[in-house]
mmCIF file of C-alpha atoms in Angstrom:
data_model
loop_
_atom_site.group_PDB
_atom_site.id
_atom_site.type_symbol
_atom_site.label_atom_id
_atom_site.label_comp_id
_atom_site.label_asym_id
_atom_site.label_seq_id
_atom_site.Cartn_x
_atom_site.Cartn_y
_atom_site.Cartn_z
ATOM 1 C CA GLY R 298 -1.566 26.277 -27.192
ATOM 2 C CA ALA R 299 -1.415 23.216 -24.916
ATOM 3 C CA VAL R 300 -0.337 24.966 -21.733
ATOM 4 C CA VAL R 301 -0.398 23.213 -18.384
ATOM 5 C CA SER R 302 -0.004 25.084 -15.113
ATOM 6 C CA GLN R 303 0.737 23.875 -11.615
ATOM 7 C CA HIS R 304 0.163 25.567 -8.299
ATOM 8 C CA PRO R 305 2.012 26.116 -6.110
ATOM 9 C CA SER R 306 5.412 26.135 -7.768
ATOM 10 C CA TRP R 307 7.058 25.391 -4.441
ATOM 11 C CA VAL R 308 5.846 24.628 -0.951
ATOM 12 C CA ILE R 309 7.436 23.977 2.428
ATOM 13 C CA CYS R 310 5.374 22.153 5.004
ATOM 14 C CA LYS R 311 5.842 20.523 8.383
ATOM 15 C CA SER R 312 5.939 16.785 8.839
ATOM 16 C CA GLY R 313 2.448 15.358 9.401
ATOM 17 C CA THR R 314 0.566 18.015 7.476
ATOM 18 C CA SER R 315 -1.143 17.640 4.096
ATOM 19 C CA VAL R 316 -0.358 19.504 0.911
ATOM 20 C CA LYS R 317 -2.527 19.928 -2.171
ATOM 21 C CA ILE R 318 -1.034 20.513 -5.616
ATOM 22 C CA GLU R 319 -3.191 21.660 -8.512
ATOM 23 C CA CYS R 320 -2.645 20.890 -12.177
ATOM 24 C CA ARG R 321 -4.634 22.759 -14.804
ATOM 25 C CA SER R 322 -4.789 22.542 -18.571
ATOM 26 C CA LEU R 323 -5.317 26.151 -19.608
ATOM 27 C CA ASP R 324 -6.336 25.962 -23.243
ATOM 28 C CA PHE R 325 -7.423 22.400 -23.907
ATOM 29 C CA GLN R 326 -9.460 19.642 -22.343
ATOM 30 C CA ALA R 327 -7.251 17.035 -20.750
ATOM 31 C CA THR R 328 -8.907 13.658 -20.909
ATOM 32 C CA THR R 329 -5.997 12.100 -19.059
ATOM 33 C CA MET R 330 -3.623 13.563 -16.516
ATOM 34 C CA PHE R 331 -0.464 11.990 -15.183
ATOM 35 C CA TRP R 332 1.395 12.660 -11.957
ATOM 36 C CA TYR R 333 5.141 12.103 -11.766
ATOM 37 C CA ARG R 334 7.690 12.385 -9.009
ATOM 38 C CA GLN R 335 11.342 13.165 -9.583
ATOM 39 C CA PHE R 336 14.068 12.874 -6.962
ATOM 40 C CA PRO R 337 17.388 14.679 -7.479
ATOM 41 C CA LYS R 338 19.416 13.256 -10.344
ATOM 42 C CA GLN R 339 16.731 10.672 -11.026
ATOM 43 C CA SER R 340 14.298 10.310 -13.867
ATOM 44 C CA LEU R 341 10.608 10.987 -13.763
ATOM 45 C CA MET R 342 8.688 8.188 -12.096
ATOM 46 C CA LEU R 343 5.021 7.848 -12.908
ATOM 47 C CA MET R 344 2.904 7.827 -9.770
ATOM 48 C CA ALA R 345 -0.601 7.598 -11.178
ATOM 49 C CA THR R 346 -2.782 8.126 -14.199
ATOM 50 C CA SER R 347 -6.198 9.704 -13.919
ATOM 51 C CA ASN R 348 -9.090 10.117 -16.285
ATOM 52 C CA GLU R 349 -11.712 12.761 -15.710
ATOM 53 C CA GLY R 350 -14.530 11.506 -13.535
ATOM 54 C CA SER R 351 -12.976 8.178 -12.639
ATOM 55 C CA LYS R 352 -10.610 6.841 -10.017
ATOM 56 C CA ALA R 353 -6.903 7.192 -10.586
ATOM 57 C CA THR R 354 -4.763 4.193 -11.451
ATOM 58 C CA TYR R 355 -1.697 4.041 -9.255
ATOM 59 C CA GLU R 356 1.669 2.561 -10.143
ATOM 60 C CA GLN R 357 3.038 -0.281 -8.104
ATOM 61 C CA GLY R 358 4.518 0.915 -4.843
ATOM 62 C CA VAL R 359 2.594 4.202 -4.726
ATOM 63 C CA GLU R 360 0.234 4.419 -1.749
ATOM 64 C CA LYS R 361 -3.170 5.530 -2.943
ATOM 65 C CA ASP R 362 -4.249 6.526 0.565
ATOM 66 C CA LYS R 363 -1.236 8.771 0.940
ATOM 67 C CA PHE R 364 -1.298 10.378 -2.496
ATOM 68 C CA LEU R 365 -4.899 11.321 -3.163
ATOM 69 C CA ILE R 366 -5.697 12.231 -6.734
ATOM 70 C CA ASN R 367 -8.853 13.914 -7.887
ATOM 71 C CA HIS R 368 -9.649 14.631 -11.532
ATOM 72 C CA ALA R 369 -12.955 16.416 -11.185
ATOM 73 C CA SER R 370 -13.021 18.198 -14.514
ATOM 74 C CA LEU R 371 -11.388 18.113 -17.914
ATOM 75 C CA THR R 372 -9.106 20.980 -16.923
ATOM 76 C CA LEU R 373 -8.197 20.264 -13.317
ATOM 77 C CA SER R 374 -6.520 17.485 -11.404
ATOM 78 C CA THR R 375 -5.264 17.689 -7.834
ATOM 79 C CA LEU R 376 -2.696 15.670 -5.924
ATOM 80 C CA THR R 377 -2.891 15.752 -2.138
ATOM 81 C CA VAL R 378 0.067 14.444 -0.172
ATOM 82 C CA THR R 379 -1.414 13.415 3.156
ATOM 83 C CA SER R 380 0.573 13.252 6.384
ATOM 84 C CA ALA R 381 3.696 14.333 4.572
ATOM 85 C CA HIS R 382 7.102 13.146 5.763
ATOM 86 C CA PRO R 383 10.589 14.358 4.859
ATOM 87 C CA GLU R 384 11.034 11.428 2.467
ATOM 88 C CA ASP R 385 8.125 12.824 0.434
ATOM 89 C CA SER R 386 10.225 15.869 -0.398
ATOM 90 C CA SER R 387 10.542 15.818 -4.154
ATOM 91 C CA PHE R 388 9.713 17.533 -7.422
ATOM 92 C CA TYR R 389 6.144 16.695 -8.443
ATOM 93 C CA ILE R 390 5.234 17.170 -12.097
ATOM 94 C CA CYS R 391 1.894 16.728 -13.783
ATOM 95 C CA SER R 392 1.214 16.258 -17.453
ATOM 96 C CA ALA R 393 -1.922 16.192 -19.529
ATOM 97 C CA SER R 394 -2.915 14.590 -22.779
ATOM 98 C CA GLY R 395 -5.942 14.968 -24.995
ATOM 99 C CA GLY R 396 -4.720 18.231 -26.406
ATOM 100 C CA PRO R 397 -4.501 19.395 -30.003
ATOM 101 C CA ILE R 398 -2.006 16.702 -31.001
ATOM 102 C CA ALA R 399 -3.746 13.847 -29.217
ATOM 103 C CA ALA R 400 -3.040 11.440 -32.054
ATOM 104 C CA SER R 401 0.646 11.583 -31.263
ATOM 105 C CA TYR R 402 0.003 10.692 -27.622
ATOM 106 C CA GLU R 403 1.926 13.773 -26.665
ATOM 107 C CA GLN R 404 1.877 14.790 -23.048
ATOM 108 C CA TYR R 405 2.147 18.426 -22.043
ATOM 109 C CA PHE R 406 4.005 18.973 -18.819
ATOM 110 C CA GLY R 407 3.338 21.462 -16.092
ATOM 111 C CA PRO R 408 6.217 23.467 -14.605
ATOM 112 C CA GLY R 409 6.436 21.252 -11.532
ATOM 113 C CA THR R 410 6.018 21.754 -7.792
ATOM 114 C CA ARG R 411 8.952 21.545 -5.427
ATOM 115 C CA LEU R 412 7.800 20.067 -2.111
ATOM 116 C CA THR R 413 10.003 20.267 0.958
ATOM 117 C CA VAL R 414 8.818 18.611 4.155
ATOM 118 C CA THR R 415 10.630 19.689 7.302
ATOM 119 C CA GLY B 295 10.055 -5.801 -17.907
ATOM 120 C CA GLN B 296 10.484 -2.216 -18.912
ATOM 121 C CA ASN B 297 13.998 -0.901 -19.389
ATOM 122 C CA ILE B 298 15.327 2.248 -21.006
ATOM 123 C CA ASP B 299 19.060 2.920 -21.063
ATOM 124 C CA GLN B 300 20.919 6.092 -21.909
ATOM 125 C CA PRO B 301 24.322 7.445 -20.853
ATOM 126 C CA THR B 302 24.360 9.293 -17.557
ATOM 127 C CA GLU B 303 26.513 12.218 -18.624
ATOM 128 C CA MET B 304 28.106 13.672 -21.736
ATOM 129 C CA THR B 305 30.290 16.678 -22.400
ATOM 130 C CA ALA B 306 30.659 18.535 -25.677
ATOM 131 C CA THR B 307 32.059 21.789 -27.011
ATOM 132 C CA GLU B 308 30.071 24.781 -28.172
ATOM 133 C CA GLY B 309 29.473 24.605 -31.936
ATOM 134 C CA ALA B 310 30.043 20.852 -32.106
ATOM 135 C CA ILE B 311 27.672 17.960 -32.764
ATOM 136 C CA VAL B 312 26.652 15.456 -30.096
ATOM 137 C CA GLN B 313 24.672 12.225 -30.313
ATOM 138 C CA ILE B 314 22.783 10.880 -27.314
ATOM 139 C CA ASN B 315 21.842 7.217 -27.586
ATOM 140 C CA CYS B 316 18.887 5.410 -26.072
ATOM 141 C CA THR B 317 18.101 1.702 -26.067
ATOM 142 C CA TYR B 318 14.832 0.311 -24.847
ATOM 143 C CA GLN B 319 13.109 -2.932 -23.976
ATOM 144 C CA THR B 320 9.422 -2.448 -23.262
ATOM 145 C CA SER B 321 6.359 -4.670 -23.297
ATOM 146 C CA GLY B 322 4.666 -2.403 -25.816
ATOM 147 C CA PHE B 323 5.688 0.418 -28.107
ATOM 148 C CA ASN B 324 3.676 3.253 -29.546
ATOM 149 C CA GLY B 325 6.385 5.786 -30.135
ATOM 150 C CA LEU B 326 9.499 7.296 -28.599
ATOM 151 C CA PHE B 327 9.838 10.808 -27.255
ATOM 152 C CA TRP B 328 12.814 12.966 -26.472
ATOM 153 C CA TYR B 329 12.464 15.702 -23.870
ATOM 154 C CA GLN B 330 14.824 18.416 -22.675
ATOM 155 C CA GLN B 331 14.854 19.228 -18.989
ATOM 156 C CA HIS B 332 16.779 22.081 -17.389
ATOM 157 C CA ALA B 333 17.562 21.732 -13.710
ATOM 158 C CA GLY B 334 14.532 22.416 -11.532
ATOM 159 C CA GLU B 335 12.185 22.702 -14.472
ATOM 160 C CA ALA B 336 9.656 20.431 -16.138
ATOM 161 C CA PRO B 337 10.534 18.569 -19.341
ATOM 162 C CA THR B 338 9.863 20.202 -22.675
ATOM 163 C CA PHE B 339 9.021 18.230 -25.795
ATOM 164 C CA LEU B 340 11.728 17.895 -28.441
ATOM 165 C CA SER B 341 10.730 15.098 -30.799
ATOM 166 C CA TYR B 342 8.528 12.097 -31.416
ATOM 167 C CA ASN B 343 9.334 9.034 -33.551
ATOM 168 C CA VAL B 344 6.913 6.212 -34.227
ATOM 169 C CA LEU B 345 8.305 4.930 -37.541
ATOM 170 C CA ASP B 346 11.879 3.954 -38.358
ATOM 171 C CA GLY B 347 14.084 6.694 -39.671
ATOM 172 C CA LEU B 348 15.280 10.184 -39.011
ATOM 173 C CA GLU B 349 13.113 13.133 -37.980
ATOM 174 C CA GLU B 350 14.782 16.513 -38.374
ATOM 175 C CA LYS B 351 13.689 19.678 -36.620
ATOM 176 C CA GLY B 352 16.111 22.531 -36.867
ATOM 177 C CA ARG B 353 19.288 21.843 -34.917
ATOM 178 C CA PHE B 354 17.767 18.708 -33.387
ATOM 179 C CA SER B 355 17.243 15.364 -35.120
ATOM 180 C CA SER B 356 15.983 12.077 -33.745
ATOM 181 C CA PHE B 357 16.423 8.601 -35.175
ATOM 182 C CA LEU B 358 14.531 5.397 -34.459
ATOM 183 C CA SER B 359 15.131 1.725 -35.237
ATOM 184 C CA ARG B 360 12.293 -0.357 -33.824
ATOM 185 C CA SER B 361 13.898 -3.678 -34.739
ATOM 186 C CA LYS B 362 16.977 -2.756 -32.717
ATOM 187 C CA GLY B 363 15.125 -1.006 -29.896
ATOM 188 C CA TYR B 364 17.363 1.980 -30.474
ATOM 189 C CA SER B 365 17.061 5.715 -30.839
ATOM 190 C CA TYR B 366 19.389 8.665 -30.805
ATOM 191 C CA LEU B 367 19.035 12.410 -30.447
ATOM 192 C CA LEU B 368 21.445 14.479 -32.531
ATOM 193 C CA LEU B 369 22.177 18.047 -31.537
ATOM 194 C CA LYS B 370 24.050 20.223 -34.035
ATOM 195 C CA GLU B 371 25.752 23.594 -33.624
ATOM 196 C CA LEU B 372 25.712 23.222 -29.874
ATOM 197 C CA GLN B 373 24.994 26.303 -27.794
ATOM 198 C CA MET B 374 25.645 26.889 -24.124
ATOM 199 C CA LYS B 375 21.887 26.928 -23.493
ATOM 200 C CA ASP B 376 21.719 23.301 -24.676
ATOM 201 C CA SER B 377 23.293 22.271 -21.364
ATOM 202 C CA ALA B 378 20.468 20.238 -19.818
ATOM 203 C CA SER B 379 19.278 16.718 -19.220
ATOM 204 C CA TYR B 380 17.831 14.878 -22.190
ATOM 205 C CA LEU B 381 15.186 12.285 -21.443
ATOM 206 C CA CYS B 382 14.292 9.376 -23.680
ATOM 207 C CA ALA B 383 10.744 8.090 -23.102
ATOM 208 C CA VAL B 384 8.781 5.248 -24.654
ATOM 209 C CA PHE B 385 5.028 5.384 -24.925
ATOM 210 C CA SER B 386 3.593 2.097 -23.729
ATOM 211 C CA PRO B 387 0.046 1.415 -24.901
ATOM 212 C CA VAL B 388 -1.398 0.110 -21.638
ATOM 213 C CA ASN B 389 -5.086 0.758 -21.422
ATOM 214 C CA TYR B 390 -5.927 2.615 -18.260
ATOM 215 C CA GLY B 391 -9.693 2.855 -18.374
ATOM 216 C CA GLY B 392 -9.690 4.856 -21.574
ATOM 217 C CA SER B 393 -6.231 6.312 -21.393
ATOM 218 C CA GLN B 394 -4.073 5.427 -24.349
ATOM 219 C CA GLY B 395 -1.100 4.514 -22.201
ATOM 220 C CA ASN B 396 1.769 6.106 -20.380
ATOM 221 C CA LEU B 397 5.333 7.263 -20.878
ATOM 222 C CA ILE B 398 8.223 5.280 -19.482
ATOM 223 C CA PHE B 399 11.230 7.497 -18.937
ATOM 224 C CA GLY B 400 14.915 6.731 -19.000
ATOM 225 C CA LYS B 401 17.084 8.285 -16.282
ATOM 226 C CA GLY B 402 18.204 11.060 -18.571
ATOM 227 C CA THR B 403 21.543 12.141 -20.008
ATOM 228 C CA LYS B 404 23.066 15.247 -18.503
ATOM 229 C CA LEU B 405 24.763 17.195 -21.272
ATOM 230 C CA SER B 406 27.327 19.844 -20.438
ATOM 231 C CA VAL B 407 28.305 22.214 -23.223
ATOM 232 C CA LYS B 408 31.648 23.939 -22.702
ATOM 233 C CA PRO B 409 33.032 27.002 -24.485
#
């Protein structure tokens, strides 16, 4: 149990276009979803936290108008990178909590999406 | 501020034991996680400590001392497949409109296991 999927697993897009990444909890209801970004040889950096049905809370330095997050249901959150630029190329990982071991605050991670902007 | 420190890289031999240390200074603490991350993949959960002491799970053990802001991950009987990055993460109980908080990650320790 507690499986999180992401789609797509990798995407290449041209500079100036927008890309949408989906994060789904497959066998549990995710009350909270987190979006992380990881550059090569760096740690995971939290971008934003979202609760179902409410606006996402963004970390300092993350542009909310550029990284649009929607958490429309308890099993789906989307991250849209608008007007992507080469510096947005990164590994984007989502995680979800509210699963079967919620008391331990455990987060279940998706497999990640590799974004390359040319 | 929030700060989590762990060594950048470590090397060990197959069959040996290795200890990866993590020190933290965070504004809140509701537990410490260790994750394993292979290159190009998402992290996978290894252990969770919220009370002081040692948690053992097969070949992996994790220790926590809250008073010292210190944890370590112990890997026994190392295998080649254990070559990966190991991430220490502290759960900070910031209330985000109902969320219980978020994880603050260290930069990870890249472990290389050699034959």
